[in-house]
mmCIF file of C-alpha atoms in Angstrom:
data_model
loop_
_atom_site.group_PDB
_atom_site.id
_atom_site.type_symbol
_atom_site.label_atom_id
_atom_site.label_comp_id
_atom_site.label_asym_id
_atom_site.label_seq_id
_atom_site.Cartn_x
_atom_site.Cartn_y
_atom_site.Cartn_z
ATOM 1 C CA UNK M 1 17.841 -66.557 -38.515
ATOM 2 C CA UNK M 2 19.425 -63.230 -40.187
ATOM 3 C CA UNK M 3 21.928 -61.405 -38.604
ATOM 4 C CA UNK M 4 21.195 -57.902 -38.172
ATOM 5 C CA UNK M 5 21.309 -55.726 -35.603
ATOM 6 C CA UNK M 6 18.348 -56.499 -33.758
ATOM 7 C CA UNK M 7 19.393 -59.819 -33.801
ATOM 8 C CA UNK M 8 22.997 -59.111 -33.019
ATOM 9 C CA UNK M 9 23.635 -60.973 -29.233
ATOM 10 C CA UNK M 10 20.034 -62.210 -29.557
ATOM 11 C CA UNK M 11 21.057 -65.078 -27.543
ATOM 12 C CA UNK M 12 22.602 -63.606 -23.659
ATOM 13 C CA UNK M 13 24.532 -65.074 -20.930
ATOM 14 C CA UNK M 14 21.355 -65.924 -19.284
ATOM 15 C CA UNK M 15 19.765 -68.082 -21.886
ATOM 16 C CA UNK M 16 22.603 -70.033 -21.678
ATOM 17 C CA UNK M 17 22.991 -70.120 -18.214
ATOM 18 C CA UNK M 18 19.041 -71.633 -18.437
ATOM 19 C CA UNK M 19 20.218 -74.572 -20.702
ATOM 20 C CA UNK M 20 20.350 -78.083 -18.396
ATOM 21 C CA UNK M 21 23.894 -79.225 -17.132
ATOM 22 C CA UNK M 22 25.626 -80.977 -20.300
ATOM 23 C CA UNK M 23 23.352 -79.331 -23.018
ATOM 24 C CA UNK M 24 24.732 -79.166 -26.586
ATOM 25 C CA UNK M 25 24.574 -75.881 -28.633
ATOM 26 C CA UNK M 26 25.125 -76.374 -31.795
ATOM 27 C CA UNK M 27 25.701 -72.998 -33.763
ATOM 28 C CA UNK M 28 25.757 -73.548 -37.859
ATOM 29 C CA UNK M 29 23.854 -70.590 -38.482
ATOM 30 C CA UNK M 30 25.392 -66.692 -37.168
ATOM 31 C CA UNK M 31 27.987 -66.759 -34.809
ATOM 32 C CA UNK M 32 26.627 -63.089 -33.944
ATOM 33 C CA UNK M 33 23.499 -64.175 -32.641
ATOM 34 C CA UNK M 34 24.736 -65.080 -29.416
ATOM 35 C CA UNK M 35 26.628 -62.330 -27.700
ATOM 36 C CA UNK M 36 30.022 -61.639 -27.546
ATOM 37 C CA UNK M 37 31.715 -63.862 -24.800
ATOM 38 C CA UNK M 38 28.854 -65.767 -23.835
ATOM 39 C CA UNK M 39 29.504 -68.540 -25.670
ATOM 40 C CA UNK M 40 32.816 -69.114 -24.512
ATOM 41 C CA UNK M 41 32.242 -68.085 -20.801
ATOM 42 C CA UNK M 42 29.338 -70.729 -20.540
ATOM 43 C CA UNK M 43 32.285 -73.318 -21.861
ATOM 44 C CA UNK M 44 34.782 -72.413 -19.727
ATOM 45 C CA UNK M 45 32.393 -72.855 -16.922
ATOM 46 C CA UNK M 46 32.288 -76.286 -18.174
ATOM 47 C CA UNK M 47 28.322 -76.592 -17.884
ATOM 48 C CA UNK M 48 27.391 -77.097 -21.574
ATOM 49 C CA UNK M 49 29.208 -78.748 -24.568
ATOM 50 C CA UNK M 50 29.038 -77.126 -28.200
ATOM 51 C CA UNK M 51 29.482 -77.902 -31.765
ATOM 52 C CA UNK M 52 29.724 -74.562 -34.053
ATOM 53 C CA UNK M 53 30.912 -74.207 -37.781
ATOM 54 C CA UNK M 54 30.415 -70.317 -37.289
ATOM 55 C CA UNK M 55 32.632 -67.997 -35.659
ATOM 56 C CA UNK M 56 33.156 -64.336 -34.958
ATOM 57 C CA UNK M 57 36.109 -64.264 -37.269
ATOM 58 C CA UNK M 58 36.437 -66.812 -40.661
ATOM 59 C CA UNK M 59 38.190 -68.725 -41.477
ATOM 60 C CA UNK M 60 39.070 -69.726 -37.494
ATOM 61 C CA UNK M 61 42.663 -69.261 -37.201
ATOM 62 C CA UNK M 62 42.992 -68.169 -32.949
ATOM 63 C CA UNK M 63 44.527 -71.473 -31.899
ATOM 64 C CA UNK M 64 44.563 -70.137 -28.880
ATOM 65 C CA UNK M 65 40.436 -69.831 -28.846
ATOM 66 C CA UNK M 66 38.074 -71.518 -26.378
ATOM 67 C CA UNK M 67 36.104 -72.591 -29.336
ATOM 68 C CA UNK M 68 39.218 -74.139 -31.095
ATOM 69 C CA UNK M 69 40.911 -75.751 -28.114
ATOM 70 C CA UNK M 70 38.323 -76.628 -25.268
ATOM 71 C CA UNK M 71 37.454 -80.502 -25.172
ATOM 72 C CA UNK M 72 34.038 -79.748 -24.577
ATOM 73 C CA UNK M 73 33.432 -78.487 -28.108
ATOM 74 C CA UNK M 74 33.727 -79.727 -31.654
ATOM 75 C CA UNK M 75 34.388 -77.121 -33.967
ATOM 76 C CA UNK M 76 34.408 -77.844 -37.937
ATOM 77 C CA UNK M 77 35.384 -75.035 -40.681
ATOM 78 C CA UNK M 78 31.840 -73.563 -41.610
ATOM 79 C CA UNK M 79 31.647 -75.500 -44.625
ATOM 80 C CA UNK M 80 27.565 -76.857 -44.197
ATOM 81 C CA UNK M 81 26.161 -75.182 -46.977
ATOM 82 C CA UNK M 82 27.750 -76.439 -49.442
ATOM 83 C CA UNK M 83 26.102 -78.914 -51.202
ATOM 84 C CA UNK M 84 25.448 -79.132 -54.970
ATOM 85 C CA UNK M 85 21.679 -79.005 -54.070
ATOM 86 C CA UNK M 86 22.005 -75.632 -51.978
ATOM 87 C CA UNK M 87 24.414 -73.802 -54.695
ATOM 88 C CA UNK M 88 21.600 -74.771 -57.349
ATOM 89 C CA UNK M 89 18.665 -73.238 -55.237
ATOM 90 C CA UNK M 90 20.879 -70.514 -54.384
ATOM 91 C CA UNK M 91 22.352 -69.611 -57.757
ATOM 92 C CA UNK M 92 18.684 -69.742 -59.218
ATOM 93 C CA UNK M 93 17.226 -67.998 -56.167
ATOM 94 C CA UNK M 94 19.929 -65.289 -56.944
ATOM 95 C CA UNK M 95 19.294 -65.071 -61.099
ATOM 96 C CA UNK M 96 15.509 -64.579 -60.828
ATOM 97 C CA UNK M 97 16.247 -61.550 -57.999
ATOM 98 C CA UNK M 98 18.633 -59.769 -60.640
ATOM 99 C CA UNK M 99 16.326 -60.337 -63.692
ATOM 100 C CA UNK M 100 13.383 -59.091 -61.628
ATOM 101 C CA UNK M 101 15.833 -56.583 -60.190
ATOM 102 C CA UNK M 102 16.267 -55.685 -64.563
ATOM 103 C CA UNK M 103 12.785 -55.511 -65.773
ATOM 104 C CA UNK M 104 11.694 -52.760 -62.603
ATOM 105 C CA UNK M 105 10.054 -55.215 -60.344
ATOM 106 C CA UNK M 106 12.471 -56.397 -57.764
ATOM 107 C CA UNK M 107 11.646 -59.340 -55.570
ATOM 108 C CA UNK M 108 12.649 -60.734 -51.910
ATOM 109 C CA UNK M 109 13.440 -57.024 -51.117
ATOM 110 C CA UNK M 110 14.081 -57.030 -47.393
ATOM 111 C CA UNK M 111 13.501 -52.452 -47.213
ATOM 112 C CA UNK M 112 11.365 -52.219 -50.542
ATOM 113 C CA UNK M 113 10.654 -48.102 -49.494
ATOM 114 C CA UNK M 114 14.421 -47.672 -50.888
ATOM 115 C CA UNK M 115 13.398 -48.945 -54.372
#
């Protein structure tokens, strides 16, 4: 999912608080989606586990941070996408948008009325 800003804190203190007794969240997509806090709070309550690559800040260097010290959660530098297979679809992905972008037709536009 994209962050942006209706999807900024998508994810509240009460979804969590609905997960079962020694759930696992794992976050490897936008650390913004779930709100500010809640994350932490819900592990610090010491009802859920986690495993996150993503954080509010990167590269993670608060050693003091719930999220880098808690047992209750592996945390790994957000390092996922890269694979030689993603860079390729990426990289190609990214060349057709600029040569589309070059001959007046631009494509994958996510607010085409400011073209």
């Amino acid at each position: 999912m994209r962050l942006k800003p209706d999807t900024r804190g998508l994810i509240t203190a009460d979804d969590l608080a609905a997960m079962q007794p020694r759930s696992l969240l794992v976050n490897t997509s936008r650390s913004g989606l779930i709100g500010p806090g809640v994350l932490e709070a819900e592990i610090e309550r010491g009802r859920i586990y986690a495993a996150v690559d993503v954080y509010d800040n990167e590269p993670m260097v608060d050693t003091d941070s719930i999220l880098a010290t808690h047992p209750n959660v592996l945390a790994t530098p957000h390092i996922g996408f890269v694979t030689e297979d993603e860079f390729e679809m990426q990289f190609s992905d990214i060349f057709d948008q600029i040569n589309a972008y070059a001959a007046g037709a631009p494509i994958h536009m996510i607010n085409p009325e400011v073209f």
